[in-house]
Tab-separated table of C-alpha atoms in Angstrom:
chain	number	residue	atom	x	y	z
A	1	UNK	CA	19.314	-13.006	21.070
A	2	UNK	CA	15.916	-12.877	19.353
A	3	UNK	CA	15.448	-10.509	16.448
A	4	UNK	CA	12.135	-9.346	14.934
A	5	UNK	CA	10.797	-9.605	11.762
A	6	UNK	CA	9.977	-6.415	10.968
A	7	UNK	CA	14.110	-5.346	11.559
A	8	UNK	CA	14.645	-8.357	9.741
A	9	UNK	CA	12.105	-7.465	6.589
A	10	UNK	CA	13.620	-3.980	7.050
A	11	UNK	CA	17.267	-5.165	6.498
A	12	UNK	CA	15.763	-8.256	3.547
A	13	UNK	CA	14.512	-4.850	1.820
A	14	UNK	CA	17.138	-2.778	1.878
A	15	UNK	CA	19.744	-5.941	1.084
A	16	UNK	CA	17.734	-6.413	-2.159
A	17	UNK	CA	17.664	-2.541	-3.234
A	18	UNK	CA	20.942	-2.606	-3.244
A	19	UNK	CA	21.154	-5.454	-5.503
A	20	UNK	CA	18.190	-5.700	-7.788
A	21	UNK	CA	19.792	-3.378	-10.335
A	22	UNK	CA	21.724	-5.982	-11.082
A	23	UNK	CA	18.793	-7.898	-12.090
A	24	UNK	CA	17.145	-7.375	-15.632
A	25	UNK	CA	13.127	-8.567	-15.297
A	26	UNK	CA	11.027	-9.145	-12.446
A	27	UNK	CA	11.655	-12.947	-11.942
A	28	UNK	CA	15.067	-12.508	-12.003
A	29	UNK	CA	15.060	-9.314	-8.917
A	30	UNK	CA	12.730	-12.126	-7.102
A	31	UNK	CA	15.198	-14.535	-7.605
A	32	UNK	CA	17.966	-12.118	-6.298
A	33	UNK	CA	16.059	-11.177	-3.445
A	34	UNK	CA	14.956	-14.146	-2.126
A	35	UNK	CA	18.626	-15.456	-2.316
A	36	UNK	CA	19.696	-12.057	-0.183
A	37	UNK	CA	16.729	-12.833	2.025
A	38	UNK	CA	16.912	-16.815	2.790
A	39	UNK	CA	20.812	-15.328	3.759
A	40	UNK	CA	19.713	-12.475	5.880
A	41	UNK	CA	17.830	-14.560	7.416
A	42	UNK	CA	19.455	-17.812	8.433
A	43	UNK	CA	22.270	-15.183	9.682
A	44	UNK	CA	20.059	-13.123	11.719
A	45	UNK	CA	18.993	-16.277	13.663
A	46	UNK	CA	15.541	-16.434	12.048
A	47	UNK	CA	14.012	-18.843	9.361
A	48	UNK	CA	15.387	-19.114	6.207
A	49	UNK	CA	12.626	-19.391	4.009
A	50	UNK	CA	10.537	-16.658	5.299
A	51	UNK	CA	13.382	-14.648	4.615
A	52	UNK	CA	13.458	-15.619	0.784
A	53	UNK	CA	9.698	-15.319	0.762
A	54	UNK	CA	10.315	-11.138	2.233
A	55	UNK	CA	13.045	-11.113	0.127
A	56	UNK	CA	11.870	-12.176	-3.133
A	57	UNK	CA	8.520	-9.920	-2.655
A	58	UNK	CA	10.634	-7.291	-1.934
A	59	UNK	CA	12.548	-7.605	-4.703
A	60	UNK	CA	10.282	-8.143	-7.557
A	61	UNK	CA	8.991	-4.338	-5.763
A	62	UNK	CA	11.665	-2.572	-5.749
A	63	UNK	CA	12.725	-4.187	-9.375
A	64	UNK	CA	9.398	-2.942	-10.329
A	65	UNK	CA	10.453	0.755	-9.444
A	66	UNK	CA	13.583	0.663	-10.771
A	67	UNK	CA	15.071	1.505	-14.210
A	68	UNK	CA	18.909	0.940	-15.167
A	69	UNK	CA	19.719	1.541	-11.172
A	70	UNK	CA	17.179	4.875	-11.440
A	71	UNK	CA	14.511	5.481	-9.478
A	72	UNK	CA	11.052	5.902	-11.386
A	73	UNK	CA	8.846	8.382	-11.829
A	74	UNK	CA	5.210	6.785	-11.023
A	75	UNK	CA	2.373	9.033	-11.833
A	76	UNK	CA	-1.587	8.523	-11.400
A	77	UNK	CA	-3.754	8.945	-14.566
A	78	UNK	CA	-6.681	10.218	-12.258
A	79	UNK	CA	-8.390	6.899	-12.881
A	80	UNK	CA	-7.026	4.826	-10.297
A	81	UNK	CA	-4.322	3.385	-12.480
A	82	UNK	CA	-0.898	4.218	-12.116
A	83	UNK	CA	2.204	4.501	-14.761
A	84	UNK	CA	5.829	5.497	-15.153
A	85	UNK	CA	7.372	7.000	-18.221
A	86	UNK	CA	10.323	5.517	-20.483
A	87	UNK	CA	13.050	7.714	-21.974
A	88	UNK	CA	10.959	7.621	-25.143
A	89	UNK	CA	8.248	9.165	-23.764
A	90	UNK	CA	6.034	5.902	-23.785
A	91	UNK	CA	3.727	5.455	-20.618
A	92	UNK	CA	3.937	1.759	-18.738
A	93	UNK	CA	1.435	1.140	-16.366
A	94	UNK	CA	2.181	-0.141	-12.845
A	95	UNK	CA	1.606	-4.154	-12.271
């Protein structure tokens, strides 16, 4: 049974939403994704290490967007840059 990458990047991404809470900085949700991805992957029947690769992209993403297990807030400052907001108030731009 052959599966496609796109169901498989579908189910790497959702896999690391899940767990990149977990995860406290952006190496570290890579790190957690590409472990849930290289997994997904081998399982699934596909390659391994282009499931860590979607994986750990998609984690470091979704990390990225992601506050304490929140969702964030991004908002556009009308120059083409992008930011969220802390709970202080404090504007973080968008890497």
């Amino acid at each position: 049974m052959k599966t496609s990458l796109i169901r498989n990047a579908a189910l790497i991404a959702a896999c690391a939403a899940m767990t990149v809470g977990c995860a406290t900085s952006d190496v570290k949700n890579a790190g957690v994704g590409a472990v849930g991805g290289a997994v997904v992957g081998a399982v699934a029947g596909g390659s391994a290490v282009t499931g860590a690769v979607v994986g750990a992209v998609a984690g470091a993403v979704i990390g990225r967007l992601m506050v304490d297990g929140k969702e964030r807030e991004v908002y556009s400052d009308g120059n083409g840059g992008r930011y969220w907001v802390d709970g202080d108030g404090r504007r973080h731009a968008v890497r």
